[in-house]
Short mmCIF file of C-alpha atoms in Angstrom, two decimals:
data_model
loop_
_atom_site.label_atom_id
_atom_site.label_comp_id
_atom_site.label_asym_id
_atom_site.label_seq_id
_atom_site.Cartn_x
_atom_site.Cartn_y
_atom_site.Cartn_z
CA MET N 53 117.90 -20.26 62.45
CA ASP N 54 117.17 -17.41 64.77
CA ALA N 55 113.97 -16.05 66.40
CA ILE N 56 113.06 -14.04 63.29
CA ASP N 57 113.29 -17.15 61.07
CA HIS N 58 111.01 -18.96 63.50
CA GLU N 59 108.55 -16.10 63.40
CA ILE N 60 108.62 -16.14 59.60
CA LEU N 61 107.83 -19.85 59.70
CA ARG N 62 104.97 -19.36 62.13
CA GLU N 63 103.41 -16.60 60.03
CA LEU N 64 103.75 -18.55 56.74
CA GLN N 65 102.18 -21.64 58.37
CA ARG N 66 99.21 -19.47 59.43
CA ASP N 67 98.91 -17.91 55.94
CA GLY N 68 101.18 -19.01 53.12
CA ARG N 69 99.69 -16.34 50.81
CA LEU N 70 101.01 -13.40 52.80
CA SER N 71 102.68 -10.82 50.63
CA ASN N 72 106.33 -10.22 51.41
CA GLN N 73 105.36 -6.69 52.52
CA GLU N 74 102.84 -8.03 55.03
CA LEU N 75 105.15 -10.77 56.25
CA ALA N 76 108.02 -8.28 56.71
CA GLN N 77 105.74 -5.99 58.71
CA ARG N 78 104.52 -8.86 60.96
CA VAL N 79 108.09 -10.03 61.78
CA GLY N 80 109.60 -6.59 62.18
CA LEU N 81 111.83 -6.44 59.07
CA THR N 82 111.93 -4.41 55.94
CA PRO N 83 110.87 -6.28 52.76
CA SER N 84 114.31 -6.96 51.28
CA PRO N 85 115.86 -8.79 54.23
CA CYS N 86 112.59 -10.61 54.82
CA MET N 87 112.60 -11.86 51.23
CA ARG N 88 116.25 -12.97 51.57
CA ARG N 89 115.39 -14.96 54.69
CA VAL N 90 112.37 -16.62 53.06
CA ARG N 91 114.42 -17.53 49.99
CA GLN N 92 117.18 -18.98 52.23
CA LEU N 93 114.63 -21.03 54.20
CA GLU N 94 113.31 -22.37 50.85
CA GLN N 95 116.80 -23.15 49.51
CA ASP N 96 117.74 -24.91 52.77
CA GLY N 97 114.64 -27.10 52.46
CA VAL N 98 113.14 -25.77 55.70
CA ILE N 99 110.16 -24.47 53.68
CA GLN N 100 109.30 -27.38 51.43
CA GLY N 101 106.36 -25.87 49.55
CA TYR N 102 103.07 -24.02 49.71
CA ARG N 103 99.63 -25.61 49.49
CA ALA N 104 95.97 -24.71 49.57
CA VAL N 105 93.88 -26.31 52.34
CA ILE N 106 90.80 -27.75 50.65
CA ASP N 107 87.48 -28.67 52.24
CA PRO N 108 87.14 -32.47 51.63
CA GLU N 109 83.32 -32.19 51.42
CA ALA N 110 83.61 -29.61 48.62
CA VAL N 111 85.53 -32.05 46.42
CA GLY N 112 83.53 -35.19 47.24
CA ARG N 113 86.01 -36.69 49.70
CA GLY N 114 84.32 -36.07 53.02
CA PHE N 115 84.40 -39.71 54.18
CA GLU N 116 87.76 -40.42 55.81
CA VAL N 117 89.07 -43.70 57.15
CA LEU N 118 92.20 -44.61 59.07
CA VAL N 119 93.37 -48.02 57.93
CA SER N 120 95.96 -50.12 59.68
CA VAL N 121 97.66 -52.62 57.40
CA GLU N 122 99.93 -55.55 58.16
CA VAL N 123 102.37 -56.43 55.44
CA LYS N 124 104.63 -59.47 55.32
CA ARG N 125 107.87 -58.53 57.07
CA ASP N 126 110.21 -58.97 54.15
CA ARG N 127 111.89 -56.28 52.12
CA GLU N 128 110.33 -57.20 48.77
CA ALA N 129 106.77 -57.23 50.13
CA VAL N 130 107.21 -53.92 51.93
CA GLU N 131 108.77 -52.20 48.92
CA ALA N 132 106.07 -53.55 46.58
CA PHE N 133 103.32 -52.40 48.96
CA GLU N 134 104.75 -48.94 49.35
CA ALA N 135 105.20 -48.58 45.56
CA ALA N 136 101.59 -49.72 44.95
CA LEU N 137 100.27 -47.06 47.39
CA GLN N 138 101.68 -44.35 45.14
CA ASP N 139 99.14 -45.35 42.50
CA ILE N 140 96.10 -45.10 44.78
CA PRO N 141 95.05 -41.40 44.92
CA ASP N 142 92.43 -42.13 47.65
CA VAL N 143 95.34 -42.84 50.04
CA ILE N 144 96.18 -39.30 51.07
CA GLU N 145 98.70 -40.18 53.76
CA ALA N 146 100.71 -43.32 54.49
CA TYR N 147 103.14 -44.12 57.27
CA ARG N 148 105.36 -47.17 57.92
CA LEU N 149 105.35 -47.79 61.64
CA PHE N 150 107.54 -49.58 64.15
CA GLY N 151 105.66 -52.47 65.73
CA SER N 152 102.11 -53.36 64.91
CA PRO N 153 100.36 -52.33 62.79
CA GLY N 154 103.13 -52.11 60.25
CA CYS N 155 101.48 -49.34 58.23
CA LEU N 156 98.85 -46.66 58.81
CA LEU N 157 96.90 -45.09 55.92
CA ARG N 158 94.55 -42.11 55.82
CA ILE N 159 92.03 -42.50 53.05
CA ALA N 160 89.53 -39.90 51.72
CA VAL N 161 86.66 -41.01 49.49
CA ALA N 162 83.09 -39.95 48.79
CA ASP N 163 81.20 -42.38 51.05
CA LEU N 164 81.04 -45.83 52.58
CA ARG N 165 80.25 -47.45 49.29
CA ALA N 166 83.31 -45.90 47.66
CA TYR N 167 85.45 -47.07 50.56
CA GLU N 168 84.07 -50.59 50.32
CA ARG N 169 84.89 -50.69 46.61
CA LEU N 170 88.43 -49.42 47.34
CA TRP N 171 88.85 -51.97 50.13
CA ILE N 172 87.73 -54.90 47.95
CA GLU N 173 89.31 -53.91 44.63
CA ARG N 174 92.55 -52.26 45.70
CA LEU N 175 93.59 -52.64 49.32
CA THR N 176 92.95 -56.32 49.94
CA ALA N 177 94.29 -57.12 46.44
CA LEU N 178 97.74 -55.73 47.17
CA SER N 179 100.33 -58.46 47.41
CA GLY N 180 101.97 -59.05 50.77
CA ILE N 181 99.00 -57.84 52.78
CA THR N 182 98.11 -60.06 55.72
CA GLU N 183 95.56 -57.86 57.52
CA VAL N 184 93.51 -54.68 56.92
CA ASN N 185 91.61 -52.96 59.74
CA SER N 186 89.48 -49.86 59.18
CA GLN N 187 88.53 -47.09 61.58
CA ILE N 188 86.00 -44.63 60.23
CA ILE N 189 86.60 -41.10 61.39
CA MET N 190 83.57 -39.73 63.23
CA LYS N 191 84.83 -36.20 63.84
CA ARG N 192 88.02 -34.25 63.49
CA ILE N 193 88.88 -32.83 66.88
CA LYS N 194 92.10 -31.06 65.92
CA GLU N 195 93.11 -29.98 62.44
CA PRO N 196 96.72 -29.88 61.34
CA THR N 197 97.88 -26.29 61.54
CA GLY N 198 101.62 -26.73 61.09
CA LEU N 199 104.56 -27.51 63.29
CA PRO N 200 105.22 -25.68 66.52
CA VAL N 201 108.28 -23.49 65.84
#
């Protein structure tokens, strides 16, 4: 990747809906080579997709919680836990970590009552769980805006 590819990535992270014409103009190319570069970045897996950024409040998911979870440290328990998370749509991000806690979840629900229901009915019911700790997000200080390229 060269400097132009990096600039294409920066521009598309800022606005993934740019037309090829506008993108080409911003990075100093004509439309055809710009489109070839974008297609190559997509084929190489550098660009993995395009998404809309949605206001959580607008879709009834303005209550966010970071949850640290300890899972038994055996392969079966970890694999079962990770598979079970795929079926819980309220878990919008999940990370397996080195050290403690073993897993960090980001959960988005309507309110505290919805989170309590999720905590009781789904999270603590997962097999292999030894501990669940919740941190309610008070305020987002920095929004994800993409990777520095």
